[in-house]
mmCIF file of C-alpha atoms and ligand atoms in Angstrom:
data_model
loop_
_atom_site.group_PDB
_atom_site.id
_atom_site.type_symbol
_atom_site.label_atom_id
_atom_site.label_comp_id
_atom_site.label_asym_id
_atom_site.label_seq_id
_atom_site.Cartn_x
_atom_site.Cartn_y
_atom_site.Cartn_z
ATOM 1 C CA MET M 267 119.625 87.077 86.436
ATOM 2 C CA ILE M 268 116.358 88.657 85.294
ATOM 3 C CA ARG M 269 116.024 92.403 85.796
ATOM 4 C CA VAL M 270 112.737 94.283 85.556
ATOM 5 C CA ASP M 271 112.602 98.034 86.118
ATOM 6 C CA VAL M 272 109.674 99.839 87.680
ATOM 7 C CA GLY M 273 109.643 103.115 85.762
ATOM 8 C CA LEU M 274 108.610 105.887 88.127
ATOM 9 C CA GLY M 275 110.963 108.723 87.220
ATOM 10 C CA GLU M 276 113.282 109.542 90.099
ATOM 11 C CA ARG M 277 111.593 106.843 92.210
ATOM 12 C CA SER M 278 112.342 104.095 89.661
ATOM 13 C CA TYR M 279 113.854 100.887 90.997
ATOM 14 C CA PRO M 280 115.000 97.489 89.802
ATOM 15 C CA ILE M 281 113.549 94.091 90.607
ATOM 16 C CA LEU M 282 116.190 91.370 90.414
ATOM 17 C CA VAL M 283 115.158 87.713 90.139
ATOM 18 C CA ASP M 284 117.644 84.865 90.391
ATOM 19 C CA ALA M 285 118.151 81.604 92.208
ATOM 20 C CA ALA M 286 120.496 81.831 95.206
ATOM 21 C CA LEU M 287 120.538 85.666 95.169
ATOM 22 C CA LEU M 288 120.330 85.497 98.958
ATOM 23 C CA ASP M 289 123.569 83.548 99.163
ATOM 24 C CA ARG M 290 125.434 86.279 97.273
ATOM 25 C CA ALA M 291 123.436 89.214 98.616
ATOM 26 C CA ALA M 292 126.570 91.308 99.228
ATOM 27 C CA GLU M 293 126.915 91.751 95.433
ATOM 28 C CA GLN M 294 123.636 93.668 95.333
ATOM 29 C CA LEU M 295 123.426 95.183 98.815
ATOM 30 C CA THR M 296 126.900 96.512 99.645
ATOM 31 C CA GLY M 297 126.014 99.955 98.275
ATOM 32 C CA TYR M 298 123.009 100.178 100.592
ATOM 33 C CA ALA M 299 124.850 99.344 103.834
ATOM 34 C CA ARG M 300 125.549 102.687 105.521
ATOM 35 C CA GLY M 301 128.514 102.327 107.839
ATOM 36 C CA GLY M 302 128.889 98.702 106.833
ATOM 37 C CA ARG M 303 125.629 97.537 108.445
ATOM 38 C CA LEU M 304 122.114 96.647 107.370
ATOM 39 C CA ILE M 305 119.055 96.393 109.590
ATOM 40 C CA VAL M 306 117.050 93.357 108.509
ATOM 41 C CA VAL M 307 113.469 93.055 109.728
ATOM 42 C CA THR M 308 111.932 89.617 109.493
ATOM 43 C CA ASP M 309 109.498 87.303 111.261
ATOM 44 C CA GLU M 310 110.260 84.378 113.525
ATOM 45 C CA ASN M 311 109.696 81.724 110.817
ATOM 46 C CA VAL M 312 111.841 83.441 108.210
ATOM 47 C CA ALA M 313 114.458 84.165 110.884
ATOM 48 C CA THR M 314 114.921 80.409 111.175
ATOM 49 C CA THR M 315 114.641 79.434 107.533
ATOM 50 C CA GLN M 316 116.131 82.270 105.444
ATOM 51 C CA LEU M 317 117.860 84.855 107.666
ATOM 52 C CA PRO M 318 120.953 82.653 108.146
ATOM 53 C CA ARG M 319 121.334 82.467 104.348
ATOM 54 C CA LEU M 320 121.034 86.232 103.970
ATOM 55 C CA THR M 321 123.437 86.881 106.836
ATOM 56 C CA ALA M 322 126.025 84.520 105.312
ATOM 57 C CA GLY M 323 125.422 86.025 101.863
ATOM 58 C CA LEU M 324 126.111 89.507 103.197
ATOM 59 C CA GLY M 325 129.623 88.467 104.244
ATOM 60 C CA GLU M 326 131.424 91.473 105.743
ATOM 61 C CA ILE M 327 128.255 93.528 106.109
ATOM 62 C CA ALA M 328 127.049 93.509 109.717
ATOM 63 C CA VAL M 329 123.427 92.407 109.973
ATOM 64 C CA VAL M 330 121.293 93.876 112.741
ATOM 65 C CA PRO M 331 118.198 91.659 112.872
ATOM 66 C CA ILE M 332 114.804 92.694 114.183
ATOM 67 C CA ILE M 333 112.599 89.631 114.562
ATOM 68 C CA LEU M 334 108.839 90.046 114.884
ATOM 69 C CA PRO M 335 106.082 87.490 115.469
ATOM 70 C CA ALA M 336 104.789 85.773 112.327
ATOM 71 C CA GLY M 337 101.244 86.280 111.096
ATOM 72 C CA GLU M 338 98.730 88.859 109.963
ATOM 73 C CA ALA M 339 98.348 90.241 113.524
ATOM 74 C CA THR M 340 101.850 91.708 113.164
ATOM 75 C CA LYS M 341 100.457 94.332 110.753
ATOM 76 C CA SER M 342 99.210 96.304 113.761
ATOM 77 C CA TRP M 343 99.633 99.663 115.518
ATOM 78 C CA GLY M 344 101.372 97.844 118.373
ATOM 79 C CA MET M 345 103.975 96.215 116.142
ATOM 80 C CA LEU M 346 104.454 99.409 114.142
ATOM 81 C CA GLU M 347 105.239 101.242 117.386
ATOM 82 C CA ARG M 348 107.587 98.479 118.551
ATOM 83 C CA LEU M 349 109.367 98.425 115.179
ATOM 84 C CA THR M 350 109.747 102.193 114.805
ATOM 85 C CA ASP M 351 110.973 102.478 118.422
ATOM 86 C CA GLN M 352 113.604 99.811 117.775
ATOM 87 C CA LEU M 353 114.676 101.441 114.527
ATOM 88 C CA LEU M 354 115.026 104.821 116.233
ATOM 89 C CA GLU M 355 117.032 103.248 119.063
ATOM 90 C CA LEU M 356 119.338 101.841 116.383
ATOM 91 C CA GLY M 357 119.848 105.364 115.068
ATOM 92 C CA VAL M 358 118.184 104.935 111.695
ATOM 93 C CA GLU M 359 118.727 107.851 109.320
ATOM 94 C CA ARG M 360 116.916 108.836 106.157
ATOM 95 C CA SER M 361 119.777 107.525 104.058
ATOM 96 C CA ASP M 362 119.445 104.055 105.592
ATOM 97 C CA HIS M 363 117.803 101.193 103.721
ATOM 98 C CA ILE M 364 115.841 98.901 105.988
ATOM 99 C CA VAL M 365 115.628 95.379 104.602
ATOM 100 C CA ALA M 366 112.242 93.638 104.750
ATOM 101 C CA LEU M 367 112.905 89.890 104.632
ATOM 102 C CA GLY M 368 109.657 87.950 104.615
ATOM 103 C CA GLY M 369 106.185 87.707 103.177
ATOM 104 C CA GLY M 370 103.579 90.392 102.588
ATOM 105 C CA VAL M 371 103.096 90.967 106.308
ATOM 106 C CA ILE M 372 106.717 91.976 106.900
ATOM 107 C CA GLY M 373 106.886 93.855 103.575
ATOM 108 C CA ASP M 374 103.743 95.902 104.274
ATOM 109 C CA LEU M 375 104.743 96.711 107.876
ATOM 110 C CA VAL M 376 108.381 97.571 107.169
ATOM 111 C CA GLY M 377 107.379 99.611 104.123
ATOM 112 C CA PHE M 378 104.971 101.651 106.245
ATOM 113 C CA ALA M 379 107.569 102.130 108.986
ATOM 114 C CA ALA M 380 110.047 103.306 106.323
ATOM 115 C CA ALA M 381 107.427 105.689 104.910
ATOM 116 C CA ILE M 382 106.881 107.486 108.212
ATOM 117 C CA LEU M 383 110.246 107.175 109.972
ATOM 118 C CA LYS M 384 112.019 110.537 109.830
ATOM 119 C CA ARG M 385 109.379 111.430 107.203
ATOM 120 C CA GLY M 386 110.642 108.708 104.927
ATOM 121 C CA CYS M 387 113.706 106.522 104.696
ATOM 122 C CA GLY M 388 114.776 103.875 102.237
ATOM 123 C CA PHE M 389 113.828 100.220 102.220
ATOM 124 C CA ILE M 390 114.547 97.076 100.288
ATOM 125 C CA GLN M 391 112.122 94.258 99.718
ATOM 126 C CA VAL M 392 113.474 90.708 99.929
ATOM 127 C CA PRO M 393 110.218 88.744 99.583
ATOM 128 C CA THR M 394 110.159 85.098 100.680
ATOM 129 C CA THR M 395 106.585 83.994 99.870
ATOM 130 C CA LEU M 396 105.223 83.466 96.362
ATOM 131 C CA LEU M 397 102.520 86.047 97.077
ATOM 132 C CA ALA M 398 105.097 88.658 98.034
ATOM 133 C CA GLN M 399 107.394 87.734 95.142
ATOM 134 C CA VAL M 400 104.736 88.196 92.458
ATOM 135 C CA ASP M 401 102.704 90.969 94.021
ATOM 136 C CA SER M 402 103.138 92.705 97.366
ATOM 137 C CA SER M 403 106.884 93.484 97.222
ATOM 138 C CA VAL M 404 106.400 95.588 94.087
ATOM 139 C CA GLY M 405 104.422 98.790 93.822
ATOM 140 C CA GLY M 406 104.843 100.553 97.135
ATOM 141 C CA LYS M 407 101.508 99.828 98.820
ATOM 142 C CA THR M 408 102.283 99.637 102.526
ATOM 143 C CA ALA M 409 99.843 99.318 105.412
ATOM 144 C CA ILE M 410 98.758 98.001 108.762
ATOM 145 C CA ASN M 411 95.365 96.687 109.817
ATOM 146 C CA THR M 412 93.100 98.449 112.323
ATOM 147 C CA ARG M 413 89.971 97.531 114.253
ATOM 148 C CA ALA M 414 87.913 98.863 111.338
ATOM 149 C CA GLY M 415 89.547 96.574 108.788
ATOM 150 C CA LYS M 416 92.529 95.436 106.778
ATOM 151 C CA ASN M 417 95.091 97.796 105.244
ATOM 152 C CA LEU M 418 93.105 100.876 106.242
ATOM 153 C CA VAL M 419 96.119 102.839 107.511
ATOM 154 C CA GLY M 420 99.074 103.047 105.194
ATOM 155 C CA ALA M 421 101.017 104.934 102.569
ATOM 156 C CA PHE M 422 102.389 104.634 99.082
ATOM 157 C CA HIS M 423 106.138 104.300 99.574
ATOM 158 C CA GLN M 424 108.221 102.640 96.886
ATOM 159 C CA PRO M 425 111.162 100.413 97.791
ATOM 160 C CA ASP M 426 114.617 101.196 96.397
ATOM 161 C CA LEU M 427 115.257 97.625 95.297
ATOM 162 C CA VAL M 428 113.402 94.312 95.179
ATOM 163 C CA LEU M 429 115.583 91.223 95.463
ATOM 164 C CA ILE M 430 113.782 87.972 94.621
ATOM 165 C CA ASP M 431 115.382 84.598 95.211
ATOM 166 C CA PRO M 432 112.863 81.920 94.145
ATOM 167 C CA THR M 433 114.761 79.249 96.126
ATOM 168 C CA THR M 434 113.497 80.862 99.337
ATOM 169 C CA LEU M 435 110.181 79.178 98.474
ATOM 170 C CA ASP M 436 111.759 75.788 99.155
ATOM 171 C CA THR M 437 111.072 76.240 102.879
ATOM 172 C CA LEU M 438 107.586 77.725 102.470
ATOM 173 C CA ALA M 439 104.605 75.540 103.452
ATOM 174 C CA PRO M 440 102.848 74.065 100.370
ATOM 175 C CA ARG M 441 99.569 75.702 101.419
ATOM 176 C CA GLU M 442 101.266 79.137 101.384
ATOM 177 C CA VAL M 443 102.738 78.401 97.933
ATOM 178 C CA ARG M 444 99.258 77.523 96.627
ATOM 179 C CA ALA M 445 97.794 80.706 98.155
ATOM 180 C CA GLY M 446 100.481 82.784 96.417
ATOM 181 C CA TYR M 447 99.754 80.959 93.177
ATOM 182 C CA ALA M 448 96.329 82.620 93.102
ATOM 183 C CA GLU M 449 98.112 85.963 92.554
ATOM 184 C CA VAL M 450 100.098 84.386 89.699
ATOM 185 C CA VAL M 451 96.948 83.213 87.896
ATOM 186 C CA LYS M 452 95.427 86.647 88.472
ATOM 187 C CA TYR M 453 97.781 88.229 85.905
ATOM 188 C CA GLY M 454 96.506 85.820 83.240
ATOM 189 C CA LEU M 455 92.874 86.411 84.139
ATOM 190 C CA ILE M 456 93.227 90.188 84.028
ATOM 191 C CA ASP M 457 94.571 90.714 80.514
ATOM 192 C CA ASP M 458 96.826 87.880 79.414
ATOM 193 C CA PHE M 459 95.072 84.802 78.043
ATOM 194 C CA ALA M 460 98.385 83.318 76.836
ATOM 195 C CA PHE M 461 99.780 83.456 80.375
ATOM 196 C CA PHE M 462 96.618 81.815 81.752
ATOM 197 C CA SER M 463 97.203 78.969 79.252
ATOM 198 C CA TRP M 464 100.827 78.771 80.449
ATOM 199 C CA CYS M 465 99.503 78.495 84.020
ATOM 200 C CA GLU M 466 97.198 75.642 83.022
ATOM 201 C CA ALA M 467 100.131 73.786 81.481
ATOM 202 C CA HIS M 468 102.707 74.469 84.211
ATOM 203 C CA SER M 469 100.886 74.879 87.534
ATOM 204 C CA ALA M 470 101.540 71.290 88.630
ATOM 205 C CA ALA M 471 105.290 71.696 88.042
ATOM 206 C CA LEU M 472 105.331 75.104 89.726
ATOM 207 C CA LEU M 473 103.498 73.854 92.795
ATOM 208 C CA ALA M 474 105.746 70.790 92.986
ATOM 209 C CA GLY M 475 108.811 73.021 93.196
ATOM 210 C CA ASP M 476 110.082 73.144 89.600
ATOM 211 C CA ALA M 477 112.668 75.931 89.613
ATOM 212 C CA GLU M 478 112.210 76.962 85.974
ATOM 213 C CA ALA M 479 108.416 77.184 86.262
ATOM 214 C CA ARG M 480 108.701 79.222 89.465
ATOM 215 C CA SER M 481 111.219 81.662 87.999
ATOM 216 C CA HIS M 482 109.144 82.099 84.836
ATOM 217 C CA ALA M 483 105.963 82.789 86.810
ATOM 218 C CA ILE M 484 107.710 85.257 89.124
ATOM 219 C CA ALA M 485 109.462 87.119 86.306
ATOM 220 C CA HIS M 486 106.220 87.298 84.307
ATOM 221 C CA GLY M 487 104.274 88.443 87.364
ATOM 222 C CA VAL M 488 106.643 91.224 88.388
ATOM 223 C CA ALA M 489 106.941 92.443 84.790
ATOM 224 C CA ALA M 490 103.149 92.705 84.590
ATOM 225 C CA LYS M 491 102.975 94.418 87.965
ATOM 226 C CA ALA M 492 105.778 96.838 87.090
ATOM 227 C CA ARG M 493 103.903 97.897 83.928
ATOM 228 C CA VAL M 494 100.696 98.509 85.859
ATOM 229 C CA VAL M 495 102.414 100.419 88.681
ATOM 230 C CA ALA M 496 104.320 102.610 86.210
ATOM 231 C CA ALA M 497 101.040 103.413 84.446
ATOM 232 C CA ASP M 498 98.966 104.134 87.550
ATOM 233 C CA GLU M 499 101.094 104.281 90.708
ATOM 234 C CA ARG M 500 98.363 105.571 93.024
ATOM 235 C CA GLU M 501 95.403 103.730 91.562
ATOM 236 C CA THR M 502 93.794 106.852 90.178
ATOM 237 C CA THR M 503 93.113 105.971 86.530
ATOM 238 C CA GLY M 504 91.610 102.505 87.009
ATOM 239 C CA THR M 505 94.563 100.550 85.560
ATOM 240 C CA ARG M 506 96.001 99.506 88.925
ATOM 241 C CA ALA M 507 92.519 98.731 90.213
ATOM 242 C CA LEU M 508 92.492 95.741 87.839
ATOM 243 C CA LEU M 509 95.001 94.095 90.206
ATOM 244 C CA ASN M 510 92.155 93.856 92.706
ATOM 245 C CA LEU M 511 90.413 91.150 90.674
ATOM 246 C CA GLY M 512 88.736 88.787 93.133
ATOM 247 C CA HIS M 513 89.616 90.986 96.094
ATOM 248 C CA THR M 514 86.180 92.482 96.801
ATOM 249 C CA PHE M 515 84.597 89.039 97.106
ATOM 250 C CA GLY M 516 87.821 87.759 98.692
ATOM 251 C CA HIS M 517 87.965 90.414 101.406
ATOM 252 C CA ALA M 518 84.342 89.702 102.355
ATOM 253 C CA LEU M 519 85.216 86.008 102.729
ATOM 254 C CA GLU M 520 88.335 86.860 104.742
ATOM 255 C CA ALA M 521 86.313 89.179 106.993
ATOM 256 C CA GLU M 522 83.698 86.477 107.525
ATOM 257 C CA THR M 523 86.414 83.977 108.527
ATOM 258 C CA GLY M 524 87.984 86.553 110.847
ATOM 259 C CA PHE M 525 91.168 87.071 108.763
ATOM 260 C CA SER M 526 92.317 83.806 110.263
ATOM 261 C CA GLU M 527 94.237 80.702 109.252
ATOM 262 C CA MET M 528 90.872 79.332 108.126
ATOM 263 C CA LEU M 529 91.258 81.251 104.863
ATOM 264 C CA LEU M 530 94.594 82.699 103.781
ATOM 265 C CA HIS M 531 94.595 85.941 101.781
ATOM 266 C CA GLY M 532 95.546 84.179 98.534
ATOM 267 C CA GLU M 533 92.844 81.550 99.115
ATOM 268 C CA GLY M 534 90.288 84.342 99.541
ATOM 269 C CA VAL M 535 91.511 85.907 96.303
ATOM 270 C CA ALA M 536 91.246 82.542 94.482
ATOM 271 C CA CYS M 537 87.671 82.008 95.628
ATOM 272 C CA GLY M 538 86.945 85.686 94.912
ATOM 273 C CA MET M 539 88.193 85.348 91.327
ATOM 274 C CA ALA M 540 86.088 82.219 90.769
ATOM 275 C CA LEU M 541 83.058 84.117 92.136
ATOM 276 C CA ALA M 542 83.818 87.208 90.019
ATOM 277 C CA PHE M 543 83.857 85.063 86.872
ATOM 278 C CA ARG M 544 80.656 83.212 87.813
ATOM 279 C CA PHE M 545 78.967 86.513 88.689
ATOM 280 C CA SER M 546 80.088 87.941 85.336
ATOM 281 C CA ALA M 547 78.624 84.864 83.626
ATOM 282 C CA ALA M 548 75.386 85.229 85.609
ATOM 283 C CA LEU M 549 75.149 88.840 84.402
ATOM 284 C CA GLY M 550 75.548 87.599 80.816
ATOM 285 C CA LEU M 551 78.900 89.381 80.422
ATOM 286 C CA CYS M 552 81.209 86.389 80.255
ATOM 287 C CA PRO M 553 80.888 83.007 78.501
ATOM 288 C CA ARG M 554 79.873 80.407 81.088
ATOM 289 C CA GLN M 555 82.593 78.020 79.860
ATOM 290 C CA ASP M 556 85.256 80.628 80.766
ATOM 291 C CA ALA M 557 83.948 80.816 84.337
ATOM 292 C CA VAL M 558 83.958 77.021 84.536
ATOM 293 C CA ARG M 559 87.523 76.876 83.138
ATOM 294 C CA VAL M 560 88.764 79.412 85.709
ATOM 295 C CA GLY M 561 87.129 77.529 88.578
ATOM 296 C CA GLN M 562 88.511 74.198 87.362
ATOM 297 C CA HIS M 563 92.052 75.520 87.097
ATOM 298 C CA LEU M 564 92.022 77.068 90.577
ATOM 299 C CA ALA M 565 90.497 73.922 92.053
ATOM 300 C CA GLN M 566 93.159 71.775 90.379
ATOM 301 C CA ALA M 567 95.752 73.982 92.056
ATOM 302 C CA GLY M 568 94.163 73.063 95.396
ATOM 303 C CA LEU M 569 92.510 76.431 95.957
ATOM 304 C CA PRO M 570 88.961 77.062 97.231
ATOM 305 C CA THR M 571 86.468 78.133 94.567
ATOM 306 C CA THR M 572 83.152 77.910 96.441
ATOM 307 C CA LEU M 573 81.790 79.493 99.616
ATOM 308 C CA ALA M 574 81.719 76.070 101.269
ATOM 309 C CA GLU M 575 85.375 75.415 100.406
ATOM 310 C CA ALA M 576 86.211 78.856 101.812
ATOM 311 C CA HIS M 577 84.438 77.813 105.063
ATOM 312 C CA VAL M 578 81.857 80.567 104.644
ATOM 313 C CA THR M 579 78.223 79.926 105.529
ATOM 314 C CA ALA M 580 77.015 83.549 105.743
ATOM 315 C CA ASP M 581 74.221 84.775 103.494
ATOM 316 C CA GLY M 582 74.607 87.276 100.672
ATOM 317 C CA ALA M 583 73.451 90.281 102.715
ATOM 318 C CA THR M 584 76.078 89.592 105.390
ATOM 319 C CA LEU M 585 78.855 89.278 102.824
ATOM 320 C CA VAL M 586 77.766 92.435 101.008
ATOM 321 C CA ALA M 587 77.778 94.262 104.370
ATOM 322 C CA HIS M 588 81.486 93.367 104.671
ATOM 323 C CA MET M 589 82.062 94.816 101.201
ATOM 324 C CA ALA M 590 80.558 98.130 102.299
ATOM 325 C CA HIS M 591 83.624 98.649 104.554
ATOM 326 C CA ASP M 592 85.927 98.427 101.530
ATOM 327 C CA LYS M 593 88.263 101.396 101.186
ATOM 328 C CA LYS M 594 87.346 101.596 97.479
ATOM 329 C CA MET M 595 83.762 102.464 98.414
ATOM 330 C CA ALA M 596 83.033 105.932 97.016
ATOM 331 C CA GLY M 597 79.789 107.844 97.288
ATOM 332 C CA GLY M 598 77.922 104.723 98.372
ATOM 333 C CA ARG M 599 79.050 102.743 95.302
ATOM 334 C CA LEU M 600 81.650 100.027 95.143
ATOM 335 C CA PRO M 601 83.653 99.536 91.951
ATOM 336 C CA PHE M 602 83.708 95.843 91.006
ATOM 337 C CA LEU M 603 86.125 93.890 88.853
ATOM 338 C CA LEU M 604 84.160 91.816 86.349
ATOM 339 C CA ALA M 605 85.202 89.916 83.217
ATOM 340 C CA ARG M 606 84.080 89.573 79.613
ATOM 341 C CA GLY M 607 86.178 86.428 79.406
ATOM 342 C CA ILE M 608 89.572 85.076 80.472
ATOM 343 C CA GLY M 609 92.065 87.927 80.044
ATOM 344 C CA LYS M 610 89.268 90.462 79.655
ATOM 345 C CA THR M 611 88.785 91.957 83.115
ATOM 346 C CA PHE M 612 87.229 95.392 83.470
ATOM 347 C CA LEU M 613 86.165 97.790 86.205
ATOM 348 C CA ALA M 614 82.391 98.045 86.569
ATOM 349 C CA LYS M 615 81.164 101.081 88.469
ATOM 350 C CA ASP M 616 77.429 100.456 88.436
ATOM 351 C CA VAL M 617 77.047 97.050 90.050
ATOM 352 C CA ASP M 618 73.906 96.708 92.126
ATOM 353 C CA LEU M 619 74.946 95.355 95.535
ATOM 354 C CA ALA M 620 71.483 93.792 95.974
ATOM 355 C CA GLU M 621 72.207 91.741 92.842
ATOM 356 C CA VAL M 622 75.581 90.699 94.316
ATOM 357 C CA ALA M 623 73.777 89.550 97.480
ATOM 358 C CA ARG M 624 71.260 87.497 95.431
ATOM 359 C CA PHE M 625 74.104 85.926 93.459
ATOM 360 C CA LEU M 626 75.907 84.974 96.672
ATOM 361 C CA ASP M 627 72.722 83.475 98.118
ATOM 362 C CA GLY M 628 72.571 81.314 94.989
ATOM 363 C CA GLU M 629 76.144 80.237 95.591
ATOM 364 C CA ARG M 630 75.386 78.980 99.128
HETATM 365 P P1 LIG S 1781 102.900 86.242 105.435
HETATM 366 O O1 LIG S 1781 103.845 87.329 105.309
HETATM 367 O O2 LIG S 1781 102.118 86.112 106.688
HETATM 368 O O3 LIG S 1781 103.677 84.871 105.196
HETATM 369 C C1 LIG S 1781 102.975 83.657 105.293
HETATM 370 C C2 LIG S 1781 103.646 82.692 106.280
HETATM 371 O O4 LIG S 1781 104.810 82.158 105.675
HETATM 372 C C3 LIG S 1781 104.113 83.349 107.585
HETATM 373 O O5 LIG S 1781 103.871 82.441 108.629
HETATM 374 C C4 LIG S 1781 105.618 83.507 107.383
HETATM 375 O O6 LIG S 1781 106.313 83.489 108.588
HETATM 376 C C5 LIG S 1781 105.944 82.310 106.541
HETATM 377 N N1 LIG S 1781 107.083 82.438 105.643
HETATM 378 C C6 LIG S 1781 107.381 83.465 104.814
HETATM 379 N N2 LIG S 1781 108.401 83.142 104.010
HETATM 380 C C7 LIG S 1781 108.795 81.897 104.353
HETATM 381 C C8 LIG S 1781 109.790 81.026 103.862
HETATM 382 N N3 LIG S 1781 110.544 81.315 102.797
HETATM 383 N N4 LIG S 1781 109.944 79.830 104.485
HETATM 384 C C9 LIG S 1781 109.139 79.482 105.521
HETATM 385 N N5 LIG S 1781 108.140 80.254 105.997
HETATM 386 C C10 LIG S 1781 107.977 81.454 105.418
HETATM 387 O O7 LIG S 1781 101.802 86.218 104.261
HETATM 388 P P2 LIG S 1781 101.862 86.579 102.697
HETATM 389 O O8 LIG S 1781 100.851 85.695 102.077
HETATM 390 O O9 LIG S 1781 103.210 86.606 102.166
HETATM 391 O O10 LIG S 1781 101.323 88.072 102.679
HETATM 392 C C11 LIG S 1781 99.997 88.391 103.051
HETATM 393 C C12 LIG S 1781 99.926 89.871 103.331
HETATM 394 O O11 LIG S 1781 100.293 90.590 102.156
HETATM 395 C C13 LIG S 1781 98.546 90.357 103.724
HETATM 396 O O12 LIG S 1781 98.651 91.174 104.851
HETATM 397 C C14 LIG S 1781 98.097 91.187 102.524
HETATM 398 O O13 LIG S 1781 97.246 92.239 102.888
HETATM 399 C C15 LIG S 1781 99.414 91.692 102.001
HETATM 400 N N6 LIG S 1781 99.402 92.063 100.570
HETATM 401 C C16 LIG S 1781 99.924 93.277 100.250
HETATM 402 C C17 LIG S 1781 99.975 93.652 98.923
HETATM 403 C C18 LIG S 1781 100.605 94.963 98.544
HETATM 404 O O14 LIG S 1781 100.522 95.351 97.381
HETATM 405 N N7 LIG S 1781 101.256 95.626 99.460
HETATM 406 C C19 LIG S 1781 99.491 92.799 97.920
HETATM 407 C C20 LIG S 1781 98.976 91.573 98.286
HETATM 408 C C21 LIG S 1781 98.929 91.201 99.636
HETATM 409 N N1 LIG S 1782 98.059 94.142 95.092
HETATM 410 C C1 LIG S 1782 97.360 95.208 94.465
HETATM 411 C C2 LIG S 1782 98.187 96.385 94.173
HETATM 412 O O1 LIG S 1782 99.370 96.388 94.427
HETATM 413 O O2 LIG S 1782 97.681 97.344 93.658
#
């Protein structure tokens, strides 16, 4: 078993990574089951594929399941109300630990419900997508989407435990695995050239289901994320902002495709990272061969790296208009993640949005 600790003083918590952790979940979760029961919130897909394993693995612990619809639309006011009502009807107390079993959608929604219920109760992340296992289950960002945009209402609320069983990925659709892989590569692109090289050498095995490659990538990813979160929990110093590499471009692409199945979040991030590297090269900041290498690797992993592959036909001005709704926008300026090379990402605060629009027009 690999253990990584997120060091946040009294809010510190462990991340445990091991194959078949779900099947022996009682070993880790007994201490969190008040009155011998655990409320497990999941979505309808994970309820079929992974909830039976968790329920069996919890043995004597009584599982009270709450099953929500699958998909991004579940991160909504309506579902938050439905979930908090159900939790209150079940008599949730502050000392309870609600289990979020699922991908980033369930993790973000349950985390937010836990943040506001009775002014804050405990929760445990049991992520079942690669994206959630390497990124969203760690760090305490929780949110729902609103009419004005994605993740605009939320809270920082750290989980008490993150339990990662890489074998849960065996039932995940290959497209979802590839989308999550974008967040794996991201750690290499930010500040870890050696890990990017590891990705180049092992992505095929990882995507094909190789257990060792998956565990290595997850353990490396959560260790990197834990370091960043411990250094800058609330994204105030700029360190945590580096995790948003590719997200400003990516969110604009997601907005343009209506946050739909047309472009999954991880696919938007992949294309966004390829664009961020090409934009950096166009600005003369990054060697062109690095941008090409990044694009080639993401494409080999089956991820979109061009506007056309992301199903986006909008012009630069339209895409930049989407960026203006970003919650990182401050005083009319939008901080941008750019790169001086692979593993050399930095936060640029003086990017001219007109130049971004011209670059995107060139990409069409
Ligand atoms: P998701 O939760 O929608 O899961 C993707 C699909 O896979 C869903 O249909 C789900 O039902 C299914 N699924 C999940 N696990 C499965 C399994 N083991 N077997 C079979 N099917 C399974 O999507 P996601 O990509 O995990 O998360 C995306 C969300 O995460 C977005 O809302 C994004 O904003 C959020 N996010 C949050 C953070 C953060 O720091 N909080 C970071 C990155 C992304
Ligand atoms: N996924 C970005 C963050 O957690 O900060």
